[in-house]
């Protein structure tokens, strides 16, 4: 299925929505593109990995210069990093297993 590129992301908070208190502008952050709804039957039973709505509320397009992260993803799967240099190191290390697997085959 065609779609925007990028799902796991890192960057710096450029703007905040109304009522956003968890992060401030300029904070280095990292996160993933989805979060369970916490309302469906699976989520209420603690089975967020089976959430009925997780695929309809995901955010793709992390290769863009800016990306809007919905409130429920910010609350569950957006994390503050210590610095931009830490984000850059994580970016490098996260790709090594993929490179290694391709190299060894």
PDB file of C-alpha atoms in Angstrom:
ATOM      1  CA  UNK A   1       0.000   0.000   0.000  1.00  0.00           C
ATOM      2  CA  UNK A   2       1.446   3.392  -0.920  1.00  0.00           C
ATOM      3  CA  UNK A   3       2.030   5.797   1.900  1.00  0.00           C
ATOM      4  CA  UNK A   4       4.318   8.342   3.447  1.00  0.00           C
ATOM      5  CA  UNK A   5       7.804   7.230   4.477  1.00  0.00           C
ATOM      6  CA  UNK A   6       8.939   7.128   8.080  1.00  0.00           C
ATOM      7  CA  UNK A   7       7.374   5.752  11.225  1.00  0.00           C
ATOM      8  CA  UNK A   8       9.841   5.838  14.135  1.00  0.00           C
ATOM      9  CA  UNK A   9      11.049   9.377  14.583  1.00  0.00           C
ATOM     10  CA  UNK A  10      13.218  11.757  16.540  1.00  0.00           C
ATOM     11  CA  UNK A  11      13.586  15.496  16.465  1.00  0.00           C
ATOM     12  CA  UNK A  12      12.982  18.704  18.354  1.00  0.00           C
ATOM     13  CA  UNK A  13       9.599  20.035  19.498  1.00  0.00           C
ATOM     14  CA  UNK A  14       8.857  22.990  17.199  1.00  0.00           C
ATOM     15  CA  UNK A  15       5.324  23.823  18.378  1.00  0.00           C
ATOM     16  CA  UNK A  16       2.862  22.610  21.009  1.00  0.00           C
ATOM     17  CA  UNK A  17      -0.848  22.086  20.927  1.00  0.00           C
ATOM     18  CA  UNK A  18      -3.322  23.601  23.330  1.00  0.00           C
ATOM     19  CA  UNK A  19      -2.945  22.109  26.790  1.00  0.00           C
ATOM     20  CA  UNK A  20       0.315  20.292  25.977  1.00  0.00           C
ATOM     21  CA  UNK A  21       2.401  20.161  29.146  1.00  0.00           C
ATOM     22  CA  UNK A  22       4.593  17.085  28.830  1.00  0.00           C
ATOM     23  CA  UNK A  23       7.177  18.781  26.551  1.00  0.00           C
ATOM     24  CA  UNK A  24       8.348  22.286  25.850  1.00  0.00           C
ATOM     25  CA  UNK A  25       9.469  23.885  22.599  1.00  0.00           C
ATOM     26  CA  UNK A  26      13.080  22.918  21.914  1.00  0.00           C
ATOM     27  CA  UNK A  27      12.958  19.566  23.735  1.00  0.00           C
ATOM     28  CA  UNK A  28      14.692  16.718  21.870  1.00  0.00           C
ATOM     29  CA  UNK A  29      12.202  13.848  21.535  1.00  0.00           C
ATOM     30  CA  UNK A  30      11.863  10.384  20.038  1.00  0.00           C
ATOM     31  CA  UNK A  31       8.840   8.196  19.499  1.00  0.00           C
ATOM     32  CA  UNK A  32       6.907   5.699  17.460  1.00  0.00           C
ATOM     33  CA  UNK A  33       4.032   6.169  15.041  1.00  0.00           C
ATOM     34  CA  UNK A  34       1.204   4.538  16.962  1.00  0.00           C
ATOM     35  CA  UNK A  35      -0.391   3.977  20.336  1.00  0.00           C
ATOM     36  CA  UNK A  36      -3.374   1.914  21.469  1.00  0.00           C
ATOM     37  CA  UNK A  37      -6.694   3.757  21.822  1.00  0.00           C
ATOM     38  CA  UNK A  38      -7.229   2.499  25.407  1.00  0.00           C
ATOM     39  CA  UNK A  39     -10.985   2.358  24.714  1.00  0.00           C
ATOM     40  CA  UNK A  40     -11.702  -0.708  22.560  1.00  0.00           C
ATOM     41  CA  UNK A  41     -12.445  -4.153  24.027  1.00  0.00           C
ATOM     42  CA  UNK A  42      -8.846  -5.331  23.586  1.00  0.00           C
ATOM     43  CA  UNK A  43      -7.346  -2.235  25.195  1.00  0.00           C
ATOM     44  CA  UNK A  44      -9.727  -2.457  28.166  1.00  0.00           C
ATOM     45  CA  UNK A  45      -8.449  -6.000  28.742  1.00  0.00           C
ATOM     46  CA  UNK A  46      -4.827  -4.806  28.697  1.00  0.00           C
ATOM     47  CA  UNK A  47      -4.165  -6.107  25.178  1.00  0.00           C
ATOM     48  CA  UNK A  48      -3.107  -2.837  23.558  1.00  0.00           C
ATOM     49  CA  UNK A  49      -1.046  -4.711  20.978  1.00  0.00           C
ATOM     50  CA  UNK A  50      -4.357  -5.975  19.545  1.00  0.00           C
ATOM     51  CA  UNK A  51      -6.044  -2.548  19.559  1.00  0.00           C
ATOM     52  CA  UNK A  52      -8.834  -2.340  16.997  1.00  0.00           C
ATOM     53  CA  UNK A  53      -7.927   1.252  16.086  1.00  0.00           C
ATOM     54  CA  UNK A  54      -4.122   1.294  16.192  1.00  0.00           C
ATOM     55  CA  UNK A  55      -3.727   1.132  12.413  1.00  0.00           C
ATOM     56  CA  UNK A  56      -6.301   3.854  11.716  1.00  0.00           C
ATOM     57  CA  UNK A  57      -4.729   6.388  14.079  1.00  0.00           C
ATOM     58  CA  UNK A  58      -1.053   5.799  13.246  1.00  0.00           C
ATOM     59  CA  UNK A  59       1.107   8.646  11.977  1.00  0.00           C
ATOM     60  CA  UNK A  60       3.402   8.174   9.012  1.00  0.00           C
ATOM     61  CA  UNK A  61       5.649  10.694   7.315  1.00  0.00           C
ATOM     62  CA  UNK A  62       8.518  11.010   9.784  1.00  0.00           C
ATOM     63  CA  UNK A  63      10.874  11.794   6.890  1.00  0.00           C
ATOM     64  CA  UNK A  64       9.138  15.173   6.610  1.00  0.00           C
ATOM     65  CA  UNK A  65      10.644  18.318   8.082  1.00  0.00           C
ATOM     66  CA  UNK A  66       7.688  18.621  10.485  1.00  0.00           C
ATOM     67  CA  UNK A  67       5.136  16.091  11.701  1.00  0.00           C
ATOM     68  CA  UNK A  68       2.005  16.509  13.820  1.00  0.00           C
ATOM     69  CA  UNK A  69       1.803  13.913  16.582  1.00  0.00           C
ATOM     70  CA  UNK A  70      -1.706  13.187  17.936  1.00  0.00           C
ATOM     71  CA  UNK A  71      -2.369  13.591  21.652  1.00  0.00           C
ATOM     72  CA  UNK A  72      -2.771   9.863  22.401  1.00  0.00           C
ATOM     73  CA  UNK A  73       0.611   9.057  20.823  1.00  0.00           C
ATOM     74  CA  UNK A  74       2.306  11.936  22.664  1.00  0.00           C
ATOM     75  CA  UNK A  75       0.871  10.639  25.940  1.00  0.00           C
ATOM     76  CA  UNK A  76       1.972   7.026  25.438  1.00  0.00           C
ATOM     77  CA  UNK A  77       4.871   6.835  22.989  1.00  0.00           C
ATOM     78  CA  UNK A  78       6.757  10.132  22.791  1.00  0.00           C
ATOM     79  CA  UNK A  79       9.822  10.399  25.028  1.00  0.00           C
ATOM     80  CA  UNK A  80      12.228  13.177  25.900  1.00  0.00           C
ATOM     81  CA  UNK A  81      15.871  12.582  25.037  1.00  0.00           C
ATOM     82  CA  UNK A  82      18.847  14.016  26.879  1.00  0.00           C
ATOM     83  CA  UNK A  83      20.251  15.766  23.817  1.00  0.00           C
ATOM     84  CA  UNK A  84      20.353  15.893  20.040  1.00  0.00           C
ATOM     85  CA  UNK A  85      23.689  14.051  20.037  1.00  0.00           C
ATOM     86  CA  UNK A  86      22.050  11.143  21.891  1.00  0.00           C
ATOM     87  CA  UNK A  87      19.322  11.070  19.225  1.00  0.00           C
ATOM     88  CA  UNK A  88      21.957  10.939  16.487  1.00  0.00           C
ATOM     89  CA  UNK A  89      23.772   8.047  18.198  1.00  0.00           C
ATOM     90  CA  UNK A  90      20.506   6.144  18.617  1.00  0.00           C
ATOM     91  CA  UNK A  91      19.706   6.690  14.963  1.00  0.00           C
ATOM     92  CA  UNK A  92      23.064   5.195  13.996  1.00  0.00           C
ATOM     93  CA  UNK A  93      22.819   2.181  16.321  1.00  0.00           C
ATOM     94  CA  UNK A  94      19.221   1.366  15.402  1.00  0.00           C
ATOM     95  CA  UNK A  95      20.283   0.621  11.805  1.00  0.00           C
ATOM     96  CA  UNK A  96      23.246  -1.632  12.587  1.00  0.00           C
ATOM     97  CA  UNK A  97      21.229  -4.868  13.030  1.00  0.00           C
ATOM     98  CA  UNK A  98      19.612  -4.349   9.621  1.00  0.00           C
ATOM     99  CA  UNK A  99      22.992  -3.753   7.994  1.00  0.00           C
ATOM    100  CA  UNK A 100      24.479  -6.774   9.735  1.00  0.00           C
ATOM    101  CA  UNK A 101      21.655  -9.077   8.614  1.00  0.00           C
ATOM    102  CA  UNK A 102      22.005  -7.914   5.026  1.00  0.00           C
ATOM    103  CA  UNK A 103      25.763  -8.294   5.086  1.00  0.00           C
ATOM    104  CA  UNK A 104      25.691 -11.833   6.499  1.00  0.00           C
ATOM    105  CA  UNK A 105      23.207 -13.214   3.960  1.00  0.00           C
TER     106      UNK A 105
END
